PDB file of N, CA, C and O in Angstrom:
ATOM      1  N   MET A  18     -51.213   2.401  23.975  1.00 42.00           N
ATOM      2  CA  MET A  18     -52.224   1.294  24.111  1.00 42.00           C
ATOM      3  C   MET A  18     -51.860   0.230  25.106  1.00 42.00           C
ATOM      4  O   MET A  18     -50.741  -0.194  25.124  1.00 42.00           O
ATOM      5  N   THR A  19     -52.895  -0.119  25.927  1.00 49.00           N
ATOM      6  CA  THR A  19     -52.733  -1.025  26.883  1.00 49.00           C
ATOM      7  C   THR A  19     -52.854  -2.539  26.403  1.00 49.00           C
ATOM      8  O   THR A  19     -53.346  -2.502  25.311  1.00 49.00           O
ATOM      9  N   SER A  20     -52.225  -3.360  27.099  1.00 49.00           N
ATOM     10  CA  SER A  20     -52.289  -4.737  26.682  1.00 49.00           C
ATOM     11  C   SER A  20     -53.605  -5.347  26.502  1.00 49.00           C
ATOM     12  O   SER A  20     -54.005  -6.052  25.570  1.00 49.00           O
ATOM     13  N   ASP A  21     -54.709  -4.941  27.262  1.00 52.00           N
ATOM     14  CA  ASP A  21     -56.040  -5.406  27.079  1.00 52.00           C
ATOM     15  C   ASP A  21     -56.561  -4.814  25.793  1.00 52.00           C
ATOM     16  O   ASP A  21     -57.433  -5.420  25.122  1.00 52.00           O
ATOM     17  N   GLN A  22     -56.176  -3.461  25.419  1.00 54.00           N
ATOM     18  CA  GLN A  22     -56.697  -2.958  24.102  1.00 54.00           C
ATOM     19  C   GLN A  22     -56.142  -3.832  22.976  1.00 54.00           C
ATOM     20  O   GLN A  22     -56.701  -3.899  21.952  1.00 54.00           O
ATOM     21  N   GLU A  23     -54.899  -4.162  23.168  1.00 57.00           N
ATOM     22  CA  GLU A  23     -54.274  -4.966  22.067  1.00 57.00           C
ATOM     23  C   GLU A  23     -54.819  -6.315  21.642  1.00 57.00           C
ATOM     24  O   GLU A  23     -54.805  -6.850  20.665  1.00 57.00           O
ATOM     25  N   THR A  24     -55.493  -7.026  22.644  1.00 78.00           N
ATOM     26  CA  THR A  24     -55.980  -8.301  22.660  1.00 78.00           C
ATOM     27  C   THR A  24     -57.466  -8.247  22.452  1.00 78.00           C
ATOM     28  O   THR A  24     -57.864  -9.309  22.163  1.00 78.00           O
ATOM     29  N   ARG A  25     -58.154  -7.275  22.939  1.00 86.00           N
ATOM     30  CA  ARG A  25     -59.634  -7.269  22.693  1.00 86.00           C
ATOM     31  C   ARG A  25     -59.969  -7.156  21.270  1.00 86.00           C
ATOM     32  O   ARG A  25     -59.355  -6.657  20.476  1.00 86.00           O
ATOM     33  N   PRO A  26     -61.191  -8.007  20.993  1.00 96.00           N
ATOM     34  CA  PRO A  26     -61.586  -8.002  19.692  1.00 96.00           C
ATOM     35  C   PRO A  26     -62.048  -6.371  19.085  1.00 96.00           C
ATOM     36  O   PRO A  26     -62.483  -5.737  19.955  1.00 96.00           O
ATOM     37  N   GLY A  27     -61.785  -6.149  17.788  1.00 96.00           N
ATOM     38  CA  GLY A  27     -61.909  -4.940  17.377  1.00 96.00           C
ATOM     39  C   GLY A  27     -63.406  -4.741  16.867  1.00 96.00           C
ATOM     40  O   GLY A  27     -64.177  -5.662  16.771  1.00 96.00           O
ATOM     41  N   ILE A  28     -63.637  -3.516  16.487  1.00 96.00           N
ATOM     42  CA  ILE A  28     -65.030  -3.058  15.853  1.00 96.00           C
ATOM     43  C   ILE A  28     -65.232  -4.142  14.560  1.00 96.00           C
ATOM     44  O   ILE A  28     -64.452  -4.520  13.838  1.00 96.00           O
ATOM     45  N   GLY A  29     -66.569  -4.732  14.852  1.00 95.00           N
ATOM     46  CA  GLY A  29     -67.008  -5.450  13.710  1.00 95.00           C
ATOM     47  C   GLY A  29     -66.687  -7.074  13.956  1.00 95.00           C
ATOM     48  O   GLY A  29     -67.277  -7.863  13.432  1.00 95.00           O
ATOM     49  N   GLU A  30     -65.944  -7.237  15.098  1.00 96.00           N
ATOM     50  CA  GLU A  30     -65.512  -8.580  15.344  1.00 96.00           C
ATOM     51  C   GLU A  30     -66.476  -9.149  16.402  1.00 96.00           C
ATOM     52  O   GLU A  30     -67.084  -8.455  17.171  1.00 96.00           O
ATOM     53  N   VAL A  31     -66.532 -10.633  16.563  1.00 96.00           N
ATOM     54  CA  VAL A  31     -67.343 -11.159  17.499  1.00 96.00           C
ATOM     55  C   VAL A  31     -66.511 -11.293  18.625  1.00 96.00           C
ATOM     56  O   VAL A  31     -65.339 -11.535  18.716  1.00 96.00           O
ATOM     57  N   ALA A  32     -67.248 -10.985  19.825  1.00 97.00           N
ATOM     58  CA  ALA A  32     -66.703 -10.973  21.152  1.00 97.00           C
ATOM     59  C   ALA A  32     -67.679 -11.434  22.139  1.00 97.00           C
ATOM     60  O   ALA A  32     -68.714 -11.623  22.068  1.00 97.00           O
ATOM     61  N   LYS A  33     -67.065 -11.982  23.319  1.00 97.00           N
ATOM     62  CA  LYS A  33     -67.856 -12.368  24.474  1.00 97.00           C
ATOM     63  C   LYS A  33     -67.681 -11.504  25.593  1.00 97.00           C
ATOM     64  O   LYS A  33     -66.733 -11.033  25.858  1.00 97.00           O
ATOM     65  N   ASP A  34     -68.855 -11.271  26.142  1.00 98.00           N
ATOM     66  CA  ASP A  34     -68.877 -10.297  27.465  1.00 98.00           C
ATOM     67  C   ASP A  34     -68.742 -11.335  28.559  1.00 98.00           C
ATOM     68  O   ASP A  34     -69.814 -12.059  28.855  1.00 98.00           O
ATOM     69  N   LEU A  35     -67.741 -11.438  29.237  1.00 97.00           N
ATOM     70  CA  LEU A  35     -67.468 -12.362  30.429  1.00 97.00           C
ATOM     71  C   LEU A  35     -68.447 -11.891  31.546  1.00 97.00           C
ATOM     72  O   LEU A  35     -68.876 -12.827  32.433  1.00 97.00           O
ATOM     73  N   GLY A  36     -68.916 -10.723  31.685  1.00 97.00           N
ATOM     74  CA  GLY A  36     -69.709 -10.253  32.675  1.00 97.00           C
ATOM     75  C   GLY A  36     -71.149 -10.932  32.536  1.00 97.00           C
ATOM     76  O   GLY A  36     -71.764 -11.047  33.501  1.00 97.00           O
ATOM     77  N   THR A  37     -71.660 -10.994  31.286  1.00 97.00           N
ATOM     78  CA  THR A  37     -73.089 -11.449  31.170  1.00 97.00           C
ATOM     79  C   THR A  37     -73.007 -12.941  30.375  1.00 97.00           C
ATOM     80  O   THR A  37     -74.105 -13.587  30.509  1.00 97.00           O
ATOM     81  N   GLY A  38     -71.804 -13.267  29.775  1.00 96.00           N
ATOM     82  CA  GLY A  38     -71.805 -14.481  29.013  1.00 96.00           C
ATOM     83  C   GLY A  38     -72.319 -14.466  27.618  1.00 96.00           C
ATOM     84  O   GLY A  38     -72.398 -15.443  26.940  1.00 96.00           O
ATOM     85  N   LYS A  39     -72.811 -13.232  27.179  1.00 96.00           N
ATOM     86  CA  LYS A  39     -73.415 -13.061  25.938  1.00 96.00           C
ATOM     87  C   LYS A  39     -72.351 -12.779  24.894  1.00 96.00           C
ATOM     88  O   LYS A  39     -71.109 -12.322  25.136  1.00 96.00           O
ATOM     89  N   ILE A  40     -72.642 -13.294  23.714  1.00 96.00           N
ATOM     90  CA  ILE A  40     -71.679 -12.934  22.576  1.00 96.00           C
ATOM     91  C   ILE A  40     -72.339 -12.205  21.412  1.00 96.00           C
ATOM     92  O   ILE A  40     -73.674 -12.084  21.294  1.00 96.00           O
ATOM     93  N   GLY A  41     -71.660 -11.195  21.007  1.00 96.00           N
ATOM     94  CA  GLY A  41     -72.097 -10.151  20.052  1.00 96.00           C
ATOM     95  C   GLY A  41     -70.935  -9.551  19.291  1.00 96.00           C
ATOM     96  O   GLY A  41     -69.803  -9.911  19.386  1.00 96.00           O
ATOM     97  N   PHE A  42     -71.449  -8.700  18.370  1.00 96.00           N
ATOM     98  CA  PHE A  42     -70.435  -7.827  17.633  1.00 96.00           C
ATOM     99  C   PHE A  42     -69.909  -6.618  18.203  1.00 96.00           C
ATOM    100  O   PHE A  42     -70.837  -5.936  18.999  1.00 96.00           O
ATOM    101  N   VAL A  43     -68.785  -6.291  18.279  1.00 98.00           N
ATOM    102  CA  VAL A  43     -68.217  -5.111  18.894  1.00 98.00           C
ATOM    103  C   VAL A  43     -68.684  -3.922  17.946  1.00 98.00           C
ATOM    104  O   VAL A  43     -68.341  -3.916  16.761  1.00 98.00           O
ATOM    105  N   MET A  44     -69.316  -2.893  18.534  1.00 97.00           N
ATOM    106  CA  MET A  44     -69.936  -1.787  17.744  1.00 97.00           C
ATOM    107  C   MET A  44     -69.051  -0.648  17.926  1.00 97.00           C
ATOM    108  O   MET A  44     -69.034   0.292  17.251  1.00 97.00           O
ATOM    109  N   GLY A  45     -68.374  -0.405  19.198  1.00 97.00           N
ATOM    110  CA  GLY A  45     -67.552   0.727  19.389  1.00 97.00           C
ATOM    111  C   GLY A  45     -67.348   0.795  20.961  1.00 97.00           C
ATOM    112  O   GLY A  45     -67.643  -0.195  21.725  1.00 97.00           O
ATOM    113  N   GLU A  46     -66.763   1.881  21.303  1.00 96.00           N
ATOM    114  CA  GLU A  46     -66.519   2.320  22.696  1.00 96.00           C
ATOM    115  C   GLU A  46     -66.955   3.744  22.951  1.00 96.00           C
ATOM    116  O   GLU A  46     -66.882   4.508  22.138  1.00 96.00           O
ATOM    117  N   GLU A  47     -67.611   3.926  24.137  1.00 95.00           N
ATOM    118  CA  GLU A  47     -68.246   5.160  24.549  1.00 95.00           C
ATOM    119  C   GLU A  47     -68.217   5.162  26.113  1.00 95.00           C
ATOM    120  O   GLU A  47     -68.681   4.108  26.641  1.00 95.00           O
ATOM    121  N   GLY A  48     -67.723   6.300  26.501  1.00 96.00           N
ATOM    122  CA  GLY A  48     -67.825   6.506  28.105  1.00 96.00           C
ATOM    123  C   GLY A  48     -67.110   5.314  28.891  1.00 96.00           C
ATOM    124  O   GLY A  48     -67.362   4.994  29.975  1.00 96.00           O
ATOM    125  N   GLY A  49     -65.955   4.945  28.274  1.00 96.00           N
ATOM    126  CA  GLY A  49     -65.139   3.776  28.906  1.00 96.00           C
ATOM    127  C   GLY A  49     -65.690   2.426  28.889  1.00 96.00           C
ATOM    128  O   GLY A  49     -65.402   1.489  29.550  1.00 96.00           O
ATOM    129  N   LYS A  50     -66.792   2.364  28.196  1.00 98.00           N
ATOM    130  CA  LYS A  50     -67.489   0.894  27.981  1.00 98.00           C
ATOM    131  C   LYS A  50     -67.191   0.598  26.490  1.00 98.00           C
ATOM    132  O   LYS A  50     -67.218   1.223  25.631  1.00 98.00           O
ATOM    133  N   VAL A  51     -67.408  -0.804  26.255  1.00 98.00           N
ATOM    134  CA  VAL A  51     -67.473  -1.391  24.932  1.00 98.00           C
ATOM    135  C   VAL A  51     -68.885  -1.572  24.643  1.00 98.00           C
ATOM    136  O   VAL A  51     -69.665  -2.324  25.483  1.00 98.00           O
ATOM    137  N   GLN A  52     -69.385  -1.342  23.452  1.00 98.00           N
ATOM    138  CA  GLN A  52     -70.803  -1.575  22.979  1.00 98.00           C
ATOM    139  C   GLN A  52     -70.697  -2.784  22.342  1.00 98.00           C
ATOM    140  O   GLN A  52     -70.099  -2.948  21.224  1.00 98.00           O
ATOM    141  N   LEU A  53     -71.743  -3.850  22.606  1.00 98.00           N
ATOM    142  CA  LEU A  53     -71.837  -5.003  21.874  1.00 98.00           C
ATOM    143  C   LEU A  53     -73.121  -5.090  21.405  1.00 98.00           C
ATOM    144  O   LEU A  53     -73.983  -4.674  21.981  1.00 98.00           O
ATOM    145  N   ARG A  54     -73.419  -5.696  20.221  1.00 97.00           N
ATOM    146  CA  ARG A  54     -74.792  -5.832  19.703  1.00 97.00           C
ATOM    147  C   ARG A  54     -74.835  -7.403  19.473  1.00 97.00           C
ATOM    148  O   ARG A  54     -74.096  -8.002  18.956  1.00 97.00           O
ATOM    149  N   PRO A  55     -76.058  -7.941  19.960  1.00 95.00           N
ATOM    150  CA  PRO A  55     -76.335  -9.371  19.615  1.00 95.00           C
ATOM    151  C   PRO A  55     -76.122  -9.724  18.197  1.00 95.00           C
ATOM    152  O   PRO A  55     -76.310  -9.024  17.317  1.00 95.00           O
ATOM    153  N   LEU A  56     -75.566 -10.961  17.982  1.00 93.00           N
ATOM    154  CA  LEU A  56     -75.473 -11.470  16.725  1.00 93.00           C
ATOM    155  C   LEU A  56     -76.566 -11.390  15.876  1.00 93.00           C
ATOM    156  O   LEU A  56     -76.539 -11.272  14.633  1.00 93.00           O
ATOM    157  N   SER A  57     -77.793 -11.611  16.426  1.00 90.00           N
ATOM    158  CA  SER A  57     -79.095 -11.538  15.696  1.00 90.00           C
ATOM    159  C   SER A  57     -79.601 -10.177  15.500  1.00 90.00           C
ATOM    160  O   SER A  57     -80.707  -9.947  14.954  1.00 90.00           O
ATOM    161  N   GLY A  58     -78.811  -9.255  15.923  1.00 91.00           N
ATOM    162  CA  GLY A  58     -79.213  -7.875  15.751  1.00 91.00           C
ATOM    163  C   GLY A  58     -80.015  -7.433  17.145  1.00 91.00           C
ATOM    164  O   GLY A  58     -80.098  -8.318  18.029  1.00 91.00           O
ATOM    165  N   GLY A  59     -80.433  -6.221  17.123  1.00 93.00           N
ATOM    166  CA  GLY A  59     -81.099  -5.623  18.376  1.00 93.00           C
ATOM    167  C   GLY A  59     -80.392  -4.577  19.229  1.00 93.00           C
ATOM    168  O   GLY A  59     -79.486  -4.054  18.612  1.00 93.00           O
ATOM    169  N   ILE A  60     -80.785  -4.438  20.405  1.00 96.00           N
ATOM    170  CA  ILE A  60     -80.252  -3.389  21.232  1.00 96.00           C
ATOM    171  C   ILE A  60     -78.799  -3.628  21.566  1.00 96.00           C
ATOM    172  O   ILE A  60     -78.499  -4.717  22.292  1.00 96.00           O
ATOM    173  N   GLU A  61     -77.838  -2.661  21.568  1.00 97.00           N
ATOM    174  CA  GLU A  61     -76.550  -2.871  22.073  1.00 97.00           C
ATOM    175  C   GLU A  61     -76.657  -2.822  23.600  1.00 97.00           C
ATOM    176  O   GLU A  61     -77.456  -2.371  24.267  1.00 97.00           O
ATOM    177  N   TRP A  62     -75.577  -3.493  24.189  1.00 98.00           N
ATOM    178  CA  TRP A  62     -75.230  -3.290  25.603  1.00 98.00           C
ATOM    179  C   TRP A  62     -73.966  -2.976  25.782  1.00 98.00           C
ATOM    180  O   TRP A  62     -73.007  -3.064  25.053  1.00 98.00           O
ATOM    181  N   ASP A  63     -73.634  -2.327  27.068  1.00 98.00           N
ATOM    182  CA  ASP A  63     -72.468  -1.986  27.559  1.00 98.00           C
ATOM    183  C   ASP A  63     -71.716  -2.968  28.245  1.00 98.00           C
ATOM    184  O   ASP A  63     -72.281  -3.716  29.178  1.00 98.00           O
ATOM    185  N   ALA A  64     -70.469  -3.194  28.046  1.00 98.00           N
ATOM    186  CA  ALA A  64     -69.649  -4.107  28.728  1.00 98.00           C
ATOM    187  C   ALA A  64     -68.376  -3.476  29.148  1.00 98.00           C
ATOM    188  O   ALA A  64     -68.031  -2.559  28.627  1.00 98.00           O
ATOM    189  N   GLU A  65     -67.868  -3.787  30.286  1.00 97.00           N
ATOM    190  CA  GLU A  65     -66.591  -3.476  30.856  1.00 97.00           C
ATOM    191  C   GLU A  65     -65.546  -3.985  29.962  1.00 97.00           C
ATOM    192  O   GLU A  65     -65.328  -5.113  29.552  1.00 97.00           O
ATOM    193  N   PRO A  66     -64.539  -3.026  29.470  1.00 97.00           N
ATOM    194  CA  PRO A  66     -63.562  -3.455  28.676  1.00 97.00           C
ATOM    195  C   PRO A  66     -62.669  -4.616  29.042  1.00 97.00           C
ATOM    196  O   PRO A  66     -62.406  -5.538  28.226  1.00 97.00           O
ATOM    197  N   GLY A  67     -62.504  -4.778  30.303  1.00 96.00           N
ATOM    198  CA  GLY A  67     -61.657  -6.088  30.711  1.00 96.00           C
ATOM    199  C   GLY A  67     -62.525  -7.468  30.678  1.00 96.00           C
ATOM    200  O   GLY A  67     -61.894  -8.463  30.751  1.00 96.00           O
ATOM    201  N   HIS A  68     -63.910  -7.233  30.321  1.00 97.00           N
ATOM    202  CA  HIS A  68     -64.681  -8.460  30.288  1.00 97.00           C
ATOM    203  C   HIS A  68     -64.792  -8.923  28.784  1.00 97.00           C
ATOM    204  O   HIS A  68     -65.693  -9.729  28.584  1.00 97.00           O
ATOM    205  N   VAL A  69     -64.390  -7.980  27.856  1.00 98.00           N
ATOM    206  CA  VAL A  69     -64.599  -8.233  26.398  1.00 98.00           C
ATOM    207  C   VAL A  69     -63.418  -9.204  25.839  1.00 98.00           C
ATOM    208  O   VAL A  69     -62.412  -8.639  25.859  1.00 98.00           O
ATOM    209  N   VAL A  70     -63.645 -10.344  25.567  1.00 97.00           N
ATOM    210  CA  VAL A  70     -62.756 -11.260  24.856  1.00 97.00           C
ATOM    211  C   VAL A  70     -63.051 -11.889  23.663  1.00 97.00           C
ATOM    212  O   VAL A  70     -64.335 -11.903  23.390  1.00 97.00           O
ATOM    213  N   THR A  71     -62.129 -12.450  22.813  1.00 96.00           N
ATOM    214  CA  THR A  71     -62.471 -13.326  21.828  1.00 96.00           C
ATOM    215  C   THR A  71     -63.137 -14.662  22.297  1.00 96.00           C
ATOM    216  O   THR A  71     -62.414 -15.169  23.138  1.00 96.00           O
ATOM    217  N   PRO A  72     -64.209 -15.125  21.968  1.00 96.00           N
ATOM    218  CA  PRO A  72     -64.769 -16.265  22.503  1.00 96.00           C
ATOM    219  C   PRO A  72     -64.005 -17.379  21.762  1.00 96.00           C
ATOM    220  O   PRO A  72     -63.538 -17.422  20.716  1.00 96.00           O
ATOM    221  N   PRO A  73     -64.108 -18.750  22.618  1.00 94.00           N
ATOM    222  CA  PRO A  73     -63.406 -19.782  21.960  1.00 94.00           C
ATOM    223  C   PRO A  73     -64.161 -20.169  20.683  1.00 94.00           C
ATOM    224  O   PRO A  73     -65.421 -19.887  20.485  1.00 94.00           O
ATOM    225  N   ALA A  74     -63.558 -20.715  19.843  1.00 94.00           N
ATOM    226  CA  ALA A  74     -63.920 -21.250  18.461  1.00 94.00           C
ATOM    227  C   ALA A  74     -65.429 -21.804  18.464  1.00 94.00           C
ATOM    228  O   ALA A  74     -66.356 -21.509  17.706  1.00 94.00           O
ATOM    229  N   GLY A  75     -65.460 -22.682  19.404  1.00 94.00           N
ATOM    230  CA  GLY A  75     -66.743 -23.577  19.592  1.00 94.00           C
ATOM    231  C   GLY A  75     -67.893 -22.693  20.016  1.00 94.00           C
ATOM    232  O   GLY A  75     -69.052 -22.902  19.515  1.00 94.00           O
ATOM    233  N   GLU A  76     -67.868 -21.838  20.932  1.00 94.00           N
ATOM    234  CA  GLU A  76     -68.704 -20.819  21.379  1.00 94.00           C
ATOM    235  C   GLU A  76     -69.313 -20.006  20.278  1.00 94.00           C
ATOM    236  O   GLU A  76     -70.265 -19.801  20.146  1.00 94.00           O
ATOM    237  N   LYS A  77     -68.320 -19.459  19.641  1.00 94.00           N
ATOM    238  CA  LYS A  77     -68.574 -18.524  18.548  1.00 94.00           C
ATOM    239  C   LYS A  77     -69.460 -19.285  17.455  1.00 94.00           C
ATOM    240  O   LYS A  77     -70.378 -18.712  17.068  1.00 94.00           O
ATOM    241  N   LEU A  78     -69.048 -20.511  17.006  1.00 94.00           N
ATOM    242  CA  LEU A  78     -69.697 -21.241  16.129  1.00 94.00           C
ATOM    243  C   LEU A  78     -71.150 -21.523  16.579  1.00 94.00           C
ATOM    244  O   LEU A  78     -72.083 -21.346  15.785  1.00 94.00           O
ATOM    245  N   SER A  79     -71.191 -22.091  17.750  1.00 94.00           N
ATOM    246  CA  SER A  79     -72.605 -22.413  18.448  1.00 94.00           C
ATOM    247  C   SER A  79     -73.452 -21.090  18.377  1.00 94.00           C
ATOM    248  O   SER A  79     -74.723 -21.360  17.914  1.00 94.00           O
ATOM    249  N   ALA A  80     -72.974 -20.083  18.591  1.00 93.00           N
ATOM    250  CA  ALA A  80     -73.772 -18.733  18.721  1.00 93.00           C
ATOM    251  C   ALA A  80     -74.195 -18.429  17.378  1.00 93.00           C
ATOM    252  O   ALA A  80     -75.288 -17.963  17.193  1.00 93.00           O
ATOM    253  N   GLN A  81     -73.181 -18.427  16.450  1.00 92.00           N
ATOM    254  CA  GLN A  81     -73.603 -18.137  14.948  1.00 92.00           C
ATOM    255  C   GLN A  81     -74.803 -19.121  14.313  1.00 92.00           C
ATOM    256  O   GLN A  81     -75.599 -18.653  13.661  1.00 92.00           O
ATOM    257  N   VAL A  82     -74.415 -20.397  14.786  1.00 94.00           N
ATOM    258  CA  VAL A  82     -75.407 -21.444  14.153  1.00 94.00           C
ATOM    259  C   VAL A  82     -76.962 -21.316  14.784  1.00 94.00           C
ATOM    260  O   VAL A  82     -77.799 -21.309  14.064  1.00 94.00           O
ATOM    261  N   ALA A  83     -76.856 -20.759  16.070  1.00 91.00           N
ATOM    262  CA  ALA A  83     -78.274 -20.565  16.779  1.00 91.00           C
ATOM    263  C   ALA A  83     -78.998 -19.480  16.023  1.00 91.00           C
ATOM    264  O   ALA A  83     -80.208 -19.478  15.822  1.00 91.00           O
ATOM    265  N   VAL A  84     -78.260 -18.328  15.605  1.00 90.00           N
ATOM    266  CA  VAL A  84     -78.690 -17.271  14.933  1.00 90.00           C
ATOM    267  C   VAL A  84     -79.312 -17.636  13.570  1.00 90.00           C
ATOM    268  O   VAL A  84     -80.434 -17.350  13.297  1.00 90.00           O
ATOM    269  N   GLU A  85     -78.403 -18.384  12.846  1.00 92.00           N
ATOM    270  CA  GLU A  85     -78.889 -18.883  11.502  1.00 92.00           C
ATOM    271  C   GLU A  85     -80.179 -19.744  11.707  1.00 92.00           C
ATOM    272  O   GLU A  85     -81.117 -19.881  10.790  1.00 92.00           O
ATOM    273  N   ASN A  86     -80.097 -20.621  12.575  1.00 91.00           N
ATOM    274  CA  ASN A  86     -81.370 -21.449  12.841  1.00 91.00           C
ATOM    275  C   ASN A  86     -82.609 -20.775  13.039  1.00 91.00           C
ATOM    276  O   ASN A  86     -83.732 -21.067  12.618  1.00 91.00           O
ATOM    277  N   ASP A  87     -82.505 -19.837  13.824  1.00 87.00           N
ATOM    278  CA  ASP A  87     -83.601 -18.803  14.159  1.00 87.00           C
ATOM    279  C   ASP A  87     -84.104 -18.228  12.891  1.00 87.00           C
ATOM    280  O   ASP A  87     -85.320 -18.012  12.641  1.00 87.00           O
ATOM    281  N   ARG A  88     -83.156 -17.813  12.090  1.00 86.00           N
ATOM    282  CA  ARG A  88     -83.419 -16.907  10.927  1.00 86.00           C
ATOM    283  C   ARG A  88     -84.161 -17.942   9.856  1.00 86.00           C
ATOM    284  O   ARG A  88     -85.261 -17.510   9.228  1.00 86.00           O
ATOM    285  N   SER A  89     -83.691 -19.117   9.820  1.00 88.00           N
ATOM    286  CA  SER A  89     -84.349 -19.983   8.946  1.00 88.00           C
ATOM    287  C   SER A  89     -85.710 -20.563   9.369  1.00 88.00           C
ATOM    288  O   SER A  89     -86.635 -20.694   8.669  1.00 88.00           O
ATOM    289  N   ARG A  90     -85.908 -20.555  10.629  1.00 86.00           N
ATOM    290  CA  ARG A  90     -87.073 -21.084  11.409  1.00 86.00           C
ATOM    291  C   ARG A  90     -88.297 -19.916  11.206  1.00 86.00           C
ATOM    292  O   ARG A  90     -89.299 -20.328  11.018  1.00 86.00           O
ATOM    293  N   TRP A  91     -87.751 -18.814  11.703  1.00 78.00           N
ATOM    294  CA  TRP A  91     -88.792 -17.702  11.726  1.00 78.00           C
ATOM    295  C   TRP A  91     -88.614 -16.589  10.580  1.00 78.00           C
ATOM    296  O   TRP A  91     -89.438 -15.711  10.669  1.00 78.00           O
ATOM    297  N   GLY A  92     -87.833 -16.641   9.696  1.00 71.00           N
ATOM    298  CA  GLY A  92     -87.791 -15.814   8.498  1.00 71.00           C
ATOM    299  C   GLY A  92     -87.279 -14.490   9.090  1.00 71.00           C
ATOM    300  O   GLY A  92     -87.493 -13.361   8.262  1.00 71.00           O
ATOM    301  N   VAL A  93     -86.445 -14.234  10.124  1.00 59.00           N
ATOM    302  CA  VAL A  93     -85.987 -13.007  10.471  1.00 59.00           C
ATOM    303  C   VAL A  93     -84.648 -12.692  10.191  1.00 59.00           C
ATOM    304  O   VAL A  93     -83.780 -13.644   9.868  1.00 59.00           O
TER     305      VAL A  93
END
């Protein structure tokens, strides 16, 4: 296992794609890419493995609060 695999968030964990700046759940790996799904659900996107990191606590919390605010506002 490479050091980047040892430090990268695992399946089901919240991660940040440094290539796009988006935060999502790690869904798996396929074809050398990491699949991430938005916290609010939706279509997965592919990220370069070296771009997938654990987001800082403040960014993670902010993203989660935004999702919950949308759910309470729009009932989704």
